[in-house]
Amino acid sequence: TEAVRAEYAGSYMVERPFQDAVGSLKMIAGTAYMIRADILREVGWGTSLTEDWELTLKLYARGYKVAYTPWAETPAECVSTFARLARQRMRWAEGHTFNVRKWFLPV
């Protein structure tokens, strides 16, 4: 759990601010985000294993951008064992691969 927390902290303290600074694609993370209801109705909610990544790609494909702020802090659940972490990351890899194949060219 502590290793996962450290990974998340690195992502939110280093990776995402860097992506924001260079203007690269930023992924919506499942723990906390806000989206206008009319935009969500327009793009629709995904059904993939990684619906947050699917939503990110659908937004970019339609010309929307994702903004990041370091000022929002929210709790996140972390897996409690290495076996659960491995299963979670395999699901994420499968979901990301599916969505990249489906949405990357339109983006």
Short mmCIF file of C-alpha atoms in Angstrom, two decimals:
data_model
loop_
_atom_site.label_atom_id
_atom_site.label_comp_id
_atom_site.label_asym_id
_atom_site.label_seq_id
_atom_site.Cartn_x
_atom_site.Cartn_y
_atom_site.Cartn_z
CA THR A 1 0.00 0.00 0.00
CA GLU A 2 2.79 2.45 0.83
CA ALA A 3 4.50 1.78 -2.50
CA VAL A 4 1.25 2.48 -4.36
CA ARG A 5 0.76 5.69 -2.38
CA ALA A 6 4.30 6.76 -3.32
CA GLU A 7 3.59 5.98 -6.97
CA TYR A 8 0.38 8.04 -6.89
CA ALA A 9 2.20 10.92 -5.19
CA GLY A 10 4.86 10.90 -7.89
CA SER A 11 2.22 10.92 -10.58
CA TYR A 12 0.36 13.86 -9.09
CA MET A 13 3.40 15.86 -7.94
CA VAL A 14 5.75 15.32 -10.92
CA GLU A 15 4.16 13.66 -13.94
CA ARG A 16 0.91 15.63 -14.18
CA PRO A 17 2.43 19.08 -13.57
CA PHE A 18 5.02 18.28 -16.27
CA GLN A 19 2.29 17.21 -18.71
CA ASP A 20 0.45 20.44 -17.93
CA ALA A 21 3.58 22.56 -18.43
CA VAL A 22 4.38 21.09 -21.85
CA GLY A 23 0.75 20.95 -23.00
CA SER A 24 0.59 17.20 -23.52
CA LEU A 25 -2.45 14.94 -23.27
CA LYS A 26 -3.54 14.56 -19.65
CA MET A 27 -5.52 11.55 -18.52
CA ILE A 28 -8.55 11.89 -16.29
CA ALA A 29 -7.87 9.90 -13.14
CA GLY A 30 -10.74 7.99 -11.64
CA THR A 31 -10.40 9.38 -8.11
CA ALA A 32 -11.59 12.94 -8.69
CA TYR A 33 -12.54 15.07 -11.63
CA MET A 34 -15.24 17.47 -12.69
CA ILE A 35 -16.93 17.60 -16.07
CA ARG A 36 -19.82 19.69 -17.33
CA ALA A 37 -23.01 17.64 -17.53
CA ASP A 38 -23.76 18.76 -21.09
CA ILE A 39 -20.34 17.60 -22.26
CA LEU A 40 -20.72 14.24 -20.52
CA ARG A 41 -24.12 13.79 -22.17
CA GLU A 42 -22.55 14.65 -25.52
CA VAL A 43 -19.63 12.21 -25.34
CA GLY A 44 -21.39 9.53 -23.28
CA TRP A 45 -20.11 7.36 -20.47
CA GLY A 46 -17.84 4.49 -21.48
CA THR A 47 -18.16 0.83 -20.69
CA SER A 48 -14.54 -0.27 -20.97
CA LEU A 49 -12.41 -1.53 -18.08
CA THR A 50 -10.76 1.90 -17.94
CA GLU A 51 -13.70 4.21 -18.45
CA ASP A 52 -11.72 7.24 -17.22
CA TRP A 53 -9.12 6.71 -19.98
CA GLU A 54 -11.91 6.09 -22.49
CA LEU A 55 -13.58 9.36 -21.47
CA THR A 56 -10.25 11.18 -21.77
CA LEU A 57 -9.72 9.97 -25.33
CA LYS A 58 -13.33 10.70 -26.34
CA LEU A 59 -12.98 14.26 -25.02
CA TYR A 60 -9.73 14.87 -26.90
CA ALA A 61 -11.20 13.32 -30.07
CA ARG A 62 -13.98 15.93 -29.92
CA GLY A 63 -11.58 18.81 -29.38
CA TYR A 64 -11.95 19.18 -25.61
CA LYS A 65 -8.96 19.48 -23.31
CA VAL A 66 -8.34 18.15 -19.81
CA ALA A 67 -7.00 20.61 -17.24
CA TYR A 68 -5.01 19.70 -14.15
CA THR A 69 -4.80 21.49 -10.83
CA PRO A 70 -2.43 20.53 -8.03
CA TRP A 71 -4.71 22.23 -5.50
CA ALA A 72 -7.43 19.59 -5.36
CA GLU A 73 -6.74 16.82 -2.87
CA THR A 74 -8.91 13.72 -2.55
CA PRO A 75 -8.50 10.36 -0.87
CA ALA A 76 -7.90 7.30 -3.03
CA GLU A 77 -8.24 3.63 -2.25
CA CYS A 78 -5.07 1.61 -2.67
CA VAL A 79 -4.95 -2.13 -3.11
CA SER A 80 -3.75 -3.98 -0.03
CA THR A 81 -1.70 -6.85 -1.47
CA PHE A 82 0.72 -7.40 -4.30
CA ALA A 83 -1.64 -9.97 -5.88
CA ARG A 84 -4.44 -7.39 -5.99
CA LEU A 85 -2.04 -4.81 -7.39
CA ALA A 86 -1.00 -7.21 -10.15
CA ARG A 87 -4.65 -7.94 -11.05
CA GLN A 88 -5.50 -4.23 -11.02
CA ARG A 89 -2.59 -3.35 -13.29
CA MET A 90 -3.45 -6.18 -15.70
CA ARG A 91 -7.01 -4.81 -15.94
CA TRP A 92 -5.64 -1.34 -16.53
CA ALA A 93 -3.26 -2.61 -19.23
CA GLU A 94 -6.11 -4.44 -20.97
CA GLY A 95 -8.40 -1.42 -20.75
CA HIS A 96 -5.75 1.03 -21.93
CA THR A 97 -4.83 -1.19 -24.88
CA PHE A 98 -8.48 -1.53 -25.91
CA ASN A 99 -9.07 2.22 -25.75
CA VAL A 100 -5.86 3.16 -27.55
CA ARG A 101 -6.82 0.85 -30.40
CA LYS A 102 -10.31 2.32 -30.52
CA TRP A 103 -9.67 6.04 -29.93
CA PHE A 104 -6.03 6.95 -30.54
CA LEU A 105 -6.29 7.72 -34.28
CA PRO A 106 -9.29 10.06 -33.84
CA VAL A 107 -7.33 11.94 -31.16
#
